[in-house]
Amino acid sequence: RGGGAAEGPKLSIPLPPYSDDERFKEAFREVEQFAVKAEPELILFQCGGDGLMGDPLAHLRYTADANRYAAESLHTLSHRFSKGRNLAMGGGGYNPENTAKAWVEVVEAFRRPPSD
């Protein structure tokens, strides 16, 4: 959550090696709670694919479904707090097939109406 004068406006949740979709979603619920308290005016979504199973550099085991879950959640939160302002940025992902699947899930999630 940061320290000193920067304490509070950020959140980092390290996942243990071999975390799967359920562990990702469990951790992401903390992100959702953090966002609700922050009432953001803009959401920046760094959505890399390096945590997906099969990435040669990471030791995580989640699927593109985890990226979809995060994108749907942030899409909904952006409509609740920031008039739909949500910027998805790429980063990470060293298995091109995985990264493509993850991005398809993000784009599709943003195309659908936000959930209530």
mmCIF file of N, CA and C in Angstrom:
data_model
loop_
_atom_site.group_PDB
_atom_site.id
_atom_site.type_symbol
_atom_site.label_atom_id
_atom_site.label_comp_id
_atom_site.label_asym_id
_atom_site.label_seq_id
_atom_site.Cartn_x
_atom_site.Cartn_y
_atom_site.Cartn_z
ATOM 1 N N ARG A 1 0.807 -1.208 0.000
ATOM 2 C CA ARG A 1 0.000 0.000 0.000
ATOM 3 C C ARG A 1 0.839 1.256 0.000
ATOM 4 N N GLY A 2 2.139 1.082 -0.094
ATOM 5 C CA GLY A 2 3.006 2.247 -0.122
ATOM 6 C C GLY A 2 3.454 2.630 1.271
ATOM 7 N N GLY A 3 4.298 3.634 1.354
ATOM 8 C CA GLY A 3 4.790 4.084 2.637
ATOM 9 C C GLY A 3 5.053 5.576 2.637
ATOM 10 N N GLY A 4 5.224 6.136 3.811
ATOM 11 C CA GLY A 4 5.491 7.559 3.952
ATOM 12 C C GLY A 4 4.359 8.393 3.383
ATOM 13 N N ALA A 5 4.709 9.458 2.658
ATOM 14 C CA ALA A 5 3.704 10.348 2.075
ATOM 15 C C ALA A 5 2.870 9.651 1.007
ATOM 16 N N ALA A 6 3.365 8.536 0.460
ATOM 17 C CA ALA A 6 2.648 7.806 -0.602
ATOM 18 C C ALA A 6 1.804 6.657 -0.055
ATOM 19 N N GLU A 7 1.678 6.553 1.240
ATOM 20 C CA GLU A 7 0.932 5.442 1.818
ATOM 21 C C GLU A 7 -0.555 5.553 1.491
ATOM 22 N N GLY A 8 -1.101 4.466 1.018
ATOM 23 C CA GLY A 8 -2.538 4.386 0.822
ATOM 24 C C GLY A 8 -3.066 4.394 -0.593
ATOM 25 N N PRO A 9 -2.487 5.157 -1.550
ATOM 26 C CA PRO A 9 -3.138 5.249 -2.857
ATOM 27 C C PRO A 9 -2.805 4.106 -3.818
ATOM 28 N N LYS A 10 -2.149 3.092 -3.352
ATOM 29 C CA LYS A 10 -1.812 1.968 -4.229
ATOM 30 C C LYS A 10 -1.984 0.659 -3.474
ATOM 31 N N LEU A 11 -2.069 -0.417 -4.248
ATOM 32 C CA LEU A 11 -2.266 -1.735 -3.652
ATOM 33 C C LEU A 11 -1.483 -2.741 -4.473
ATOM 34 N N SER A 12 -0.704 -3.556 -3.822
ATOM 35 C CA SER A 12 0.044 -4.619 -4.482
ATOM 36 C C SER A 12 -0.248 -5.914 -3.734
ATOM 37 N N ILE A 13 -0.626 -6.939 -4.484
ATOM 38 C CA ILE A 13 -0.946 -8.229 -3.864
ATOM 39 C C ILE A 13 -0.100 -9.306 -4.536
ATOM 40 N N PRO A 14 1.031 -9.654 -3.944
ATOM 41 C CA PRO A 14 1.838 -10.719 -4.538
ATOM 42 C C PRO A 14 1.135 -12.067 -4.392
ATOM 43 N N LEU A 15 1.104 -12.816 -5.468
ATOM 44 C CA LEU A 15 0.499 -14.146 -5.434
ATOM 45 C C LEU A 15 1.597 -15.188 -5.282
ATOM 46 N N PRO A 16 1.349 -16.227 -4.499
ATOM 47 C CA PRO A 16 2.367 -17.273 -4.361
ATOM 48 C C PRO A 16 2.525 -18.044 -5.670
ATOM 49 N N PRO A 17 3.695 -18.639 -5.892
ATOM 50 C CA PRO A 17 3.895 -19.436 -7.099
ATOM 51 C C PRO A 17 2.786 -20.483 -7.258
ATOM 52 N N TYR A 18 2.430 -20.728 -8.498
ATOM 53 C CA TYR A 18 1.444 -21.746 -8.904
ATOM 54 C C TYR A 18 0.015 -21.371 -8.530
ATOM 55 N N SER A 19 -0.230 -20.087 -8.248
ATOM 56 C CA SER A 19 -1.598 -19.640 -7.987
ATOM 57 C C SER A 19 -2.447 -19.858 -9.235
ATOM 58 N N ASP A 20 -3.691 -20.264 -9.022
ATOM 59 C CA ASP A 20 -4.607 -20.539 -10.129
ATOM 60 C C ASP A 20 -5.708 -19.485 -10.183
ATOM 61 N N ASP A 21 -6.722 -19.722 -11.019
ATOM 62 C CA ASP A 21 -7.814 -18.759 -11.179
ATOM 63 C C ASP A 21 -8.505 -18.440 -9.864
ATOM 64 N N GLU A 22 -8.755 -19.444 -9.064
ATOM 65 C CA GLU A 22 -9.465 -19.207 -7.798
ATOM 66 C C GLU A 22 -8.646 -18.328 -6.872
ATOM 67 N N ARG A 23 -7.355 -18.564 -6.799
ATOM 68 C CA ARG A 23 -6.483 -17.734 -5.949
ATOM 69 C C ARG A 23 -6.421 -16.309 -6.496
ATOM 70 N N PHE A 24 -6.370 -16.186 -7.827
ATOM 71 C CA PHE A 24 -6.371 -14.865 -8.445
ATOM 72 C C PHE A 24 -7.651 -14.114 -8.095
ATOM 73 N N LYS A 25 -8.790 -14.764 -8.266
ATOM 74 C CA LYS A 25 -10.085 -14.117 -8.004
ATOM 75 C C LYS A 25 -10.226 -13.753 -6.526
ATOM 76 N N GLU A 26 -9.726 -14.613 -5.666
ATOM 77 C CA GLU A 26 -9.755 -14.321 -4.224
ATOM 78 C C GLU A 26 -8.953 -13.049 -3.937
ATOM 79 N N ALA A 27 -7.782 -12.939 -4.512
ATOM 80 C CA ALA A 27 -6.955 -11.748 -4.312
ATOM 81 C C ALA A 27 -7.599 -10.531 -4.971
ATOM 82 N N PHE A 28 -8.235 -10.729 -6.114
ATOM 83 C CA PHE A 28 -8.820 -9.595 -6.819
ATOM 84 C C PHE A 28 -10.001 -9.001 -6.074
ATOM 85 N N ARG A 29 -10.641 -9.768 -5.244
ATOM 86 C CA ARG A 29 -11.723 -9.220 -4.427
ATOM 87 C C ARG A 29 -11.192 -8.110 -3.507
ATOM 88 N N GLU A 30 -9.959 -8.255 -3.080
ATOM 89 C CA GLU A 30 -9.330 -7.194 -2.285
ATOM 90 C C GLU A 30 -9.119 -5.941 -3.143
ATOM 91 N N VAL A 31 -8.782 -6.123 -4.405
ATOM 92 C CA VAL A 31 -8.656 -4.997 -5.333
ATOM 93 C C VAL A 31 -10.005 -4.298 -5.476
ATOM 94 N N GLU A 32 -11.058 -5.069 -5.618
ATOM 95 C CA GLU A 32 -12.400 -4.501 -5.759
ATOM 96 C C GLU A 32 -12.781 -3.679 -4.528
ATOM 97 N N GLN A 33 -12.519 -4.215 -3.351
ATOM 98 C CA GLN A 33 -12.825 -3.494 -2.116
ATOM 99 C C GLN A 33 -12.009 -2.203 -2.024
ATOM 100 N N PHE A 34 -10.751 -2.269 -2.405
ATOM 101 C CA PHE A 34 -9.873 -1.105 -2.398
ATOM 102 C C PHE A 34 -10.411 -0.029 -3.342
ATOM 103 N N ALA A 35 -10.856 -0.448 -4.531
ATOM 104 C CA ALA A 35 -11.378 0.499 -5.520
ATOM 105 C C ALA A 35 -12.667 1.149 -5.039
ATOM 106 N N VAL A 36 -13.528 0.372 -4.419
ATOM 107 C CA VAL A 36 -14.788 0.934 -3.916
ATOM 108 C C VAL A 36 -14.496 2.020 -2.882
ATOM 109 N N LYS A 37 -13.563 1.766 -1.985
ATOM 110 C CA LYS A 37 -13.209 2.771 -0.969
ATOM 111 C C LYS A 37 -12.567 4.004 -1.600
ATOM 112 N N ALA A 38 -11.808 3.801 -2.667
ATOM 113 C CA ALA A 38 -11.099 4.910 -3.308
ATOM 114 C C ALA A 38 -12.006 5.766 -4.178
ATOM 115 N N GLU A 39 -13.133 5.216 -4.637
ATOM 116 C CA GLU A 39 -14.048 5.921 -5.545
ATOM 117 C C GLU A 39 -13.267 6.590 -6.677
ATOM 118 N N PRO A 40 -12.615 5.806 -7.541
ATOM 119 C CA PRO A 40 -11.713 6.367 -8.552
ATOM 120 C C PRO A 40 -12.422 7.195 -9.625
ATOM 121 N N GLU A 41 -11.729 8.211 -10.096
ATOM 122 C CA GLU A 41 -12.226 9.025 -11.207
ATOM 123 C C GLU A 41 -11.739 8.483 -12.542
ATOM 124 N N LEU A 42 -10.740 7.620 -12.514
ATOM 125 C CA LEU A 42 -10.181 6.956 -13.686
ATOM 126 C C LEU A 42 -9.551 5.657 -13.220
ATOM 127 N N ILE A 43 -9.747 4.591 -13.972
ATOM 128 C CA ILE A 43 -9.131 3.307 -13.640
ATOM 129 C C ILE A 43 -8.116 2.970 -14.718
ATOM 130 N N LEU A 44 -6.877 2.731 -14.302
ATOM 131 C CA LEU A 44 -5.821 2.259 -15.188
ATOM 132 C C LEU A 44 -5.636 0.776 -14.910
ATOM 133 N N PHE A 45 -5.781 -0.035 -15.936
ATOM 134 C CA PHE A 45 -5.744 -1.487 -15.795
ATOM 135 C C PHE A 45 -4.528 -2.024 -16.532
ATOM 136 N N GLN A 46 -3.508 -2.408 -15.783
ATOM 137 C CA GLN A 46 -2.312 -3.027 -16.348
ATOM 138 C C GLN A 46 -2.600 -4.512 -16.485
ATOM 139 N N CYS A 47 -2.867 -4.959 -17.690
ATOM 140 C CA CYS A 47 -3.351 -6.339 -17.860
ATOM 141 C C CYS A 47 -2.398 -7.162 -18.717
ATOM 142 N N GLY A 48 -1.307 -7.559 -18.113
ATOM 143 C CA GLY A 48 -0.347 -8.403 -18.802
ATOM 144 C C GLY A 48 -0.777 -9.858 -18.772
ATOM 145 N N GLY A 49 -0.094 -10.654 -19.557
ATOM 146 C CA GLY A 49 -0.409 -12.077 -19.630
ATOM 147 C C GLY A 49 0.658 -12.959 -19.025
ATOM 148 N N ASP A 50 1.582 -12.380 -18.277
ATOM 149 C CA ASP A 50 2.685 -13.185 -17.765
ATOM 150 C C ASP A 50 2.301 -14.096 -16.612
ATOM 151 N N GLY A 51 1.126 -13.945 -16.038
ATOM 152 C CA GLY A 51 0.698 -14.829 -14.962
ATOM 153 C C GLY A 51 -0.040 -16.060 -15.456
ATOM 154 N N LEU A 52 -0.287 -16.116 -16.770
ATOM 155 C CA LEU A 52 -1.047 -17.247 -17.299
ATOM 156 C C LEU A 52 -0.187 -18.509 -17.368
ATOM 157 N N MET A 53 -0.851 -19.631 -17.173
ATOM 158 C CA MET A 53 -0.179 -20.922 -17.235
ATOM 159 C C MET A 53 0.527 -21.059 -18.585
ATOM 160 N N GLY A 54 1.784 -21.450 -18.558
ATOM 161 C CA GLY A 54 2.545 -21.635 -19.779
ATOM 162 C C GLY A 54 3.479 -20.483 -20.098
ATOM 163 N N ASP A 55 3.421 -19.402 -19.320
ATOM 164 C CA ASP A 55 4.356 -18.310 -19.544
ATOM 165 C C ASP A 55 5.740 -18.789 -19.098
ATOM 166 N N PRO A 56 6.772 -18.577 -19.914
ATOM 167 C CA PRO A 56 8.088 -19.116 -19.570
ATOM 168 C C PRO A 56 8.797 -18.414 -18.414
ATOM 169 N N LEU A 57 8.330 -17.227 -18.006
ATOM 170 C CA LEU A 57 9.037 -16.502 -16.945
ATOM 171 C C LEU A 57 8.331 -16.520 -15.602
ATOM 172 N N ALA A 58 7.022 -16.662 -15.601
ATOM 173 C CA ALA A 58 6.273 -16.615 -14.336
ATOM 174 C C ALA A 58 5.977 -18.020 -13.839
ATOM 175 N N HIS A 59 5.638 -18.094 -12.595
ATOM 176 C CA HIS A 59 5.298 -19.389 -11.992
ATOM 177 C C HIS A 59 3.861 -19.382 -11.496
ATOM 178 N N LEU A 60 2.992 -18.701 -12.239
ATOM 179 C CA LEU A 60 1.575 -18.668 -11.888
ATOM 180 C C LEU A 60 0.820 -19.577 -12.843
ATOM 181 N N ARG A 61 -0.386 -19.949 -12.466
ATOM 182 C CA ARG A 61 -1.116 -20.948 -13.234
ATOM 183 C C ARG A 61 -2.553 -20.541 -13.514
ATOM 184 N N TYR A 62 -2.817 -19.245 -13.665
ATOM 185 C CA TYR A 62 -4.189 -18.905 -13.981
ATOM 186 C C TYR A 62 -4.393 -18.848 -15.488
ATOM 187 N N THR A 63 -5.654 -18.759 -15.906
ATOM 188 C CA THR A 63 -6.019 -18.794 -17.316
ATOM 189 C C THR A 63 -6.515 -17.414 -17.752
ATOM 190 N N ALA A 64 -6.824 -17.289 -19.023
ATOM 191 C CA ALA A 64 -7.354 -16.029 -19.555
ATOM 192 C C ALA A 64 -8.673 -15.667 -18.878
ATOM 193 N N ASP A 65 -9.344 -16.629 -18.284
ATOM 194 C CA ASP A 65 -10.575 -16.351 -17.547
ATOM 195 C C ASP A 65 -10.312 -15.381 -16.390
ATOM 196 N N ALA A 66 -9.150 -15.438 -15.798
ATOM 197 C CA ALA A 66 -8.807 -14.509 -14.717
ATOM 198 C C ALA A 66 -8.717 -13.081 -15.256
ATOM 199 N N ASN A 67 -8.147 -12.912 -16.453
ATOM 200 C CA ASN A 67 -8.103 -11.582 -17.058
ATOM 201 C C ASN A 67 -9.508 -11.084 -17.367
ATOM 202 N N ARG A 68 -10.374 -11.975 -17.834
ATOM 203 C CA ARG A 68 -11.758 -11.603 -18.104
ATOM 204 C C ARG A 68 -12.440 -11.157 -16.829
ATOM 205 N N TYR A 69 -12.246 -11.916 -15.762
ATOM 206 C CA TYR A 69 -12.845 -11.580 -14.465
ATOM 207 C C TYR A 69 -12.416 -10.182 -14.018
ATOM 208 N N ALA A 70 -11.121 -9.909 -14.094
ATOM 209 C CA ALA A 70 -10.603 -8.598 -13.682
ATOM 210 C C ALA A 70 -11.159 -7.495 -14.578
ATOM 211 N N ALA A 71 -11.183 -7.734 -15.872
ATOM 212 C CA ALA A 71 -11.680 -6.715 -16.801
ATOM 213 C C ALA A 71 -13.164 -6.430 -16.567
ATOM 214 N N GLU A 72 -13.965 -7.464 -16.385
ATOM 215 C CA GLU A 72 -15.397 -7.260 -16.119
ATOM 216 C C GLU A 72 -15.600 -6.462 -14.830
ATOM 217 N N SER A 73 -14.847 -6.814 -13.820
ATOM 218 C CA SER A 73 -14.967 -6.124 -12.539
ATOM 219 C C SER A 73 -14.584 -4.648 -12.668
ATOM 220 N N LEU A 74 -13.459 -4.380 -13.303
ATOM 221 C CA LEU A 74 -13.007 -2.995 -13.440
ATOM 222 C C LEU A 74 -13.907 -2.201 -14.384
ATOM 223 N N HIS A 75 -14.448 -2.863 -15.390
ATOM 224 C CA HIS A 75 -15.404 -2.211 -16.293
ATOM 225 C C HIS A 75 -16.635 -1.758 -15.508
ATOM 226 N N THR A 76 -17.146 -2.640 -14.672
ATOM 227 C CA THR A 76 -18.307 -2.308 -13.838
ATOM 228 C C THR A 76 -17.969 -1.176 -12.873
ATOM 229 N N LEU A 77 -16.819 -1.269 -12.207
ATOM 230 C CA LEU A 77 -16.416 -0.223 -11.271
ATOM 231 C C LEU A 77 -16.215 1.118 -11.971
ATOM 232 N N SER A 78 -15.693 1.090 -13.192
ATOM 233 C CA SER A 78 -15.477 2.355 -13.903
ATOM 234 C C SER A 78 -16.802 3.036 -14.231
ATOM 235 N N HIS A 79 -17.828 2.248 -14.492
ATOM 236 C CA HIS A 79 -19.139 2.849 -14.755
ATOM 237 C C HIS A 79 -19.796 3.334 -13.456
ATOM 238 N N ARG A 80 -19.468 2.689 -12.372
ATOM 239 C CA ARG A 80 -20.029 3.097 -11.086
ATOM 240 C C ARG A 80 -19.399 4.391 -10.569
ATOM 241 N N PHE A 81 -18.084 4.540 -10.766
ATOM 242 C CA PHE A 81 -17.372 5.654 -10.138
ATOM 243 C C PHE A 81 -16.798 6.688 -11.106
ATOM 244 N N SER A 82 -16.483 6.302 -12.330
ATOM 245 C CA SER A 82 -15.704 7.215 -13.176
ATOM 246 C C SER A 82 -16.289 7.407 -14.575
ATOM 247 N N LYS A 83 -17.611 7.327 -14.670
ATOM 248 C CA LYS A 83 -18.288 7.570 -15.947
ATOM 249 C C LYS A 83 -17.741 6.683 -17.061
ATOM 250 N N GLY A 84 -17.322 5.472 -16.713
ATOM 251 C CA GLY A 84 -16.822 4.516 -17.699
ATOM 252 C C GLY A 84 -15.374 4.715 -18.103
ATOM 253 N N ARG A 85 -14.673 5.635 -17.453
ATOM 254 C CA ARG A 85 -13.272 5.879 -17.823
ATOM 255 C C ARG A 85 -12.392 4.771 -17.248
ATOM 256 N N ASN A 86 -11.883 3.956 -18.162
ATOM 257 C CA ASN A 86 -11.067 2.805 -17.810
ATOM 258 C C ASN A 86 -10.072 2.613 -18.946
ATOM 259 N N LEU A 87 -8.797 2.652 -18.654
ATOM 260 C CA LEU A 87 -7.764 2.498 -19.666
ATOM 261 C C LEU A 87 -7.032 1.181 -19.426
ATOM 262 N N ALA A 88 -7.116 0.273 -20.397
ATOM 263 C CA ALA A 88 -6.419 -1.011 -20.312
ATOM 264 C C ALA A 88 -5.080 -0.889 -21.024
ATOM 265 N N MET A 89 -4.022 -1.276 -20.318
ATOM 266 C CA MET A 89 -2.667 -1.190 -20.871
ATOM 267 C C MET A 89 -2.022 -2.572 -20.843
ATOM 268 N N GLY A 90 -1.323 -2.885 -21.897
ATOM 269 C CA GLY A 90 -0.616 -4.163 -21.958
ATOM 270 C C GLY A 90 0.676 -4.101 -21.169
ATOM 271 N N GLY A 91 1.203 -5.256 -20.897
ATOM 272 C CA GLY A 91 2.474 -5.343 -20.192
ATOM 273 C C GLY A 91 2.699 -6.761 -19.734
ATOM 274 N N GLY A 92 3.842 -7.290 -20.013
ATOM 275 C CA GLY A 92 4.141 -8.656 -19.604
ATOM 276 C C GLY A 92 3.430 -9.663 -20.482
ATOM 277 N N GLY A 93 3.906 -10.857 -20.429
ATOM 278 C CA GLY A 93 3.360 -11.929 -21.237
ATOM 279 C C GLY A 93 4.372 -12.356 -22.274
ATOM 280 N N TYR A 94 4.950 -13.503 -22.077
ATOM 281 C CA TYR A 94 6.035 -13.961 -22.940
ATOM 282 C C TYR A 94 5.682 -15.240 -23.674
ATOM 283 N N ASN A 95 4.405 -15.551 -23.676
ATOM 284 C CA ASN A 95 3.856 -16.629 -24.491
ATOM 285 C C ASN A 95 2.820 -15.944 -25.377
ATOM 286 N N PRO A 96 3.137 -15.709 -26.647
ATOM 287 C CA PRO A 96 2.239 -14.920 -27.503
ATOM 288 C C PRO A 96 0.806 -15.449 -27.569
ATOM 289 N N GLU A 97 0.623 -16.741 -27.582
ATOM 290 C CA GLU A 97 -0.730 -17.306 -27.629
ATOM 291 C C GLU A 97 -1.510 -16.958 -26.360
ATOM 292 N N ASN A 98 -0.879 -17.099 -25.212
ATOM 293 C CA ASN A 98 -1.526 -16.748 -23.941
ATOM 294 C C ASN A 98 -1.882 -15.268 -23.889
ATOM 295 N N THR A 99 -0.930 -14.438 -24.280
ATOM 296 C CA THR A 99 -1.153 -12.993 -24.228
ATOM 297 C C THR A 99 -2.311 -12.608 -25.132
ATOM 298 N N ALA A 100 -2.388 -13.199 -26.315
ATOM 299 C CA ALA A 100 -3.502 -12.922 -27.231
ATOM 300 C C ALA A 100 -4.828 -13.340 -26.601
ATOM 301 N N LYS A 101 -4.876 -14.512 -25.984
ATOM 302 C CA LYS A 101 -6.113 -14.980 -25.338
ATOM 303 C C LYS A 101 -6.518 -14.041 -24.203
ATOM 304 N N ALA A 102 -5.551 -13.612 -23.429
ATOM 305 C CA ALA A 102 -5.848 -12.718 -22.308
ATOM 306 C C ALA A 102 -6.422 -11.404 -22.816
ATOM 307 N N TRP A 103 -5.842 -10.847 -23.877
ATOM 308 C CA TRP A 103 -6.315 -9.580 -24.415
ATOM 309 C C TRP A 103 -7.691 -9.709 -25.056
ATOM 310 N N VAL A 104 -7.963 -10.822 -25.693
ATOM 311 C CA VAL A 104 -9.307 -11.037 -26.249
ATOM 312 C C VAL A 104 -10.334 -10.989 -25.121
ATOM 313 N N GLU A 105 -10.031 -11.608 -24.003
ATOM 314 C CA GLU A 105 -10.957 -11.595 -22.863
ATOM 315 C C GLU A 105 -11.166 -10.178 -22.337
ATOM 316 N N VAL A 106 -10.105 -9.382 -22.283
ATOM 317 C CA VAL A 106 -10.220 -8.009 -21.794
ATOM 318 C C VAL A 106 -11.085 -7.183 -22.746
ATOM 319 N N VAL A 107 -10.797 -7.260 -24.035
ATOM 320 C CA VAL A 107 -11.560 -6.478 -25.009
ATOM 321 C C VAL A 107 -13.026 -6.890 -25.002
ATOM 322 N N GLU A 108 -13.292 -8.177 -24.963
ATOM 323 C CA GLU A 108 -14.675 -8.656 -24.944
ATOM 324 C C GLU A 108 -15.396 -8.190 -23.682
ATOM 325 N N ALA A 109 -14.711 -8.190 -22.557
ATOM 326 C CA ALA A 109 -15.334 -7.738 -21.311
ATOM 327 C C ALA A 109 -15.712 -6.265 -21.405
ATOM 328 N N PHE A 110 -14.876 -5.456 -22.034
ATOM 329 C CA PHE A 110 -15.161 -4.023 -22.162
ATOM 330 C C PHE A 110 -16.254 -3.752 -23.179
ATOM 331 N N ARG A 111 -16.472 -4.672 -24.104
ATOM 332 C CA ARG A 111 -17.519 -4.486 -25.124
ATOM 333 C C ARG A 111 -18.913 -4.736 -24.572
ATOM 334 N N ARG A 112 -19.013 -5.553 -23.534
ATOM 335 C CA ARG A 112 -20.317 -5.882 -22.964
ATOM 336 C C ARG A 112 -20.783 -4.793 -22.008
ATOM 337 N N PRO A 113 -22.085 -4.675 -21.830
ATOM 338 C CA PRO A 113 -22.568 -3.712 -20.831
ATOM 339 C C PRO A 113 -22.054 -4.109 -19.442
ATOM 340 N N PRO A 114 -21.742 -3.136 -18.601
ATOM 341 C CA PRO A 114 -21.272 -3.472 -17.253
ATOM 342 C C PRO A 114 -22.371 -4.155 -16.457
ATOM 343 N N SER A 115 -21.954 -5.062 -15.571
ATOM 344 C CA SER A 115 -22.939 -5.733 -14.716
ATOM 345 C C SER A 115 -23.369 -4.780 -13.601
ATOM 346 N N ASP A 116 -24.491 -5.063 -13.009
ATOM 347 C CA ASP A 116 -25.025 -4.187 -11.944
ATOM 348 C C ASP A 116 -24.405 -4.478 -10.616
#
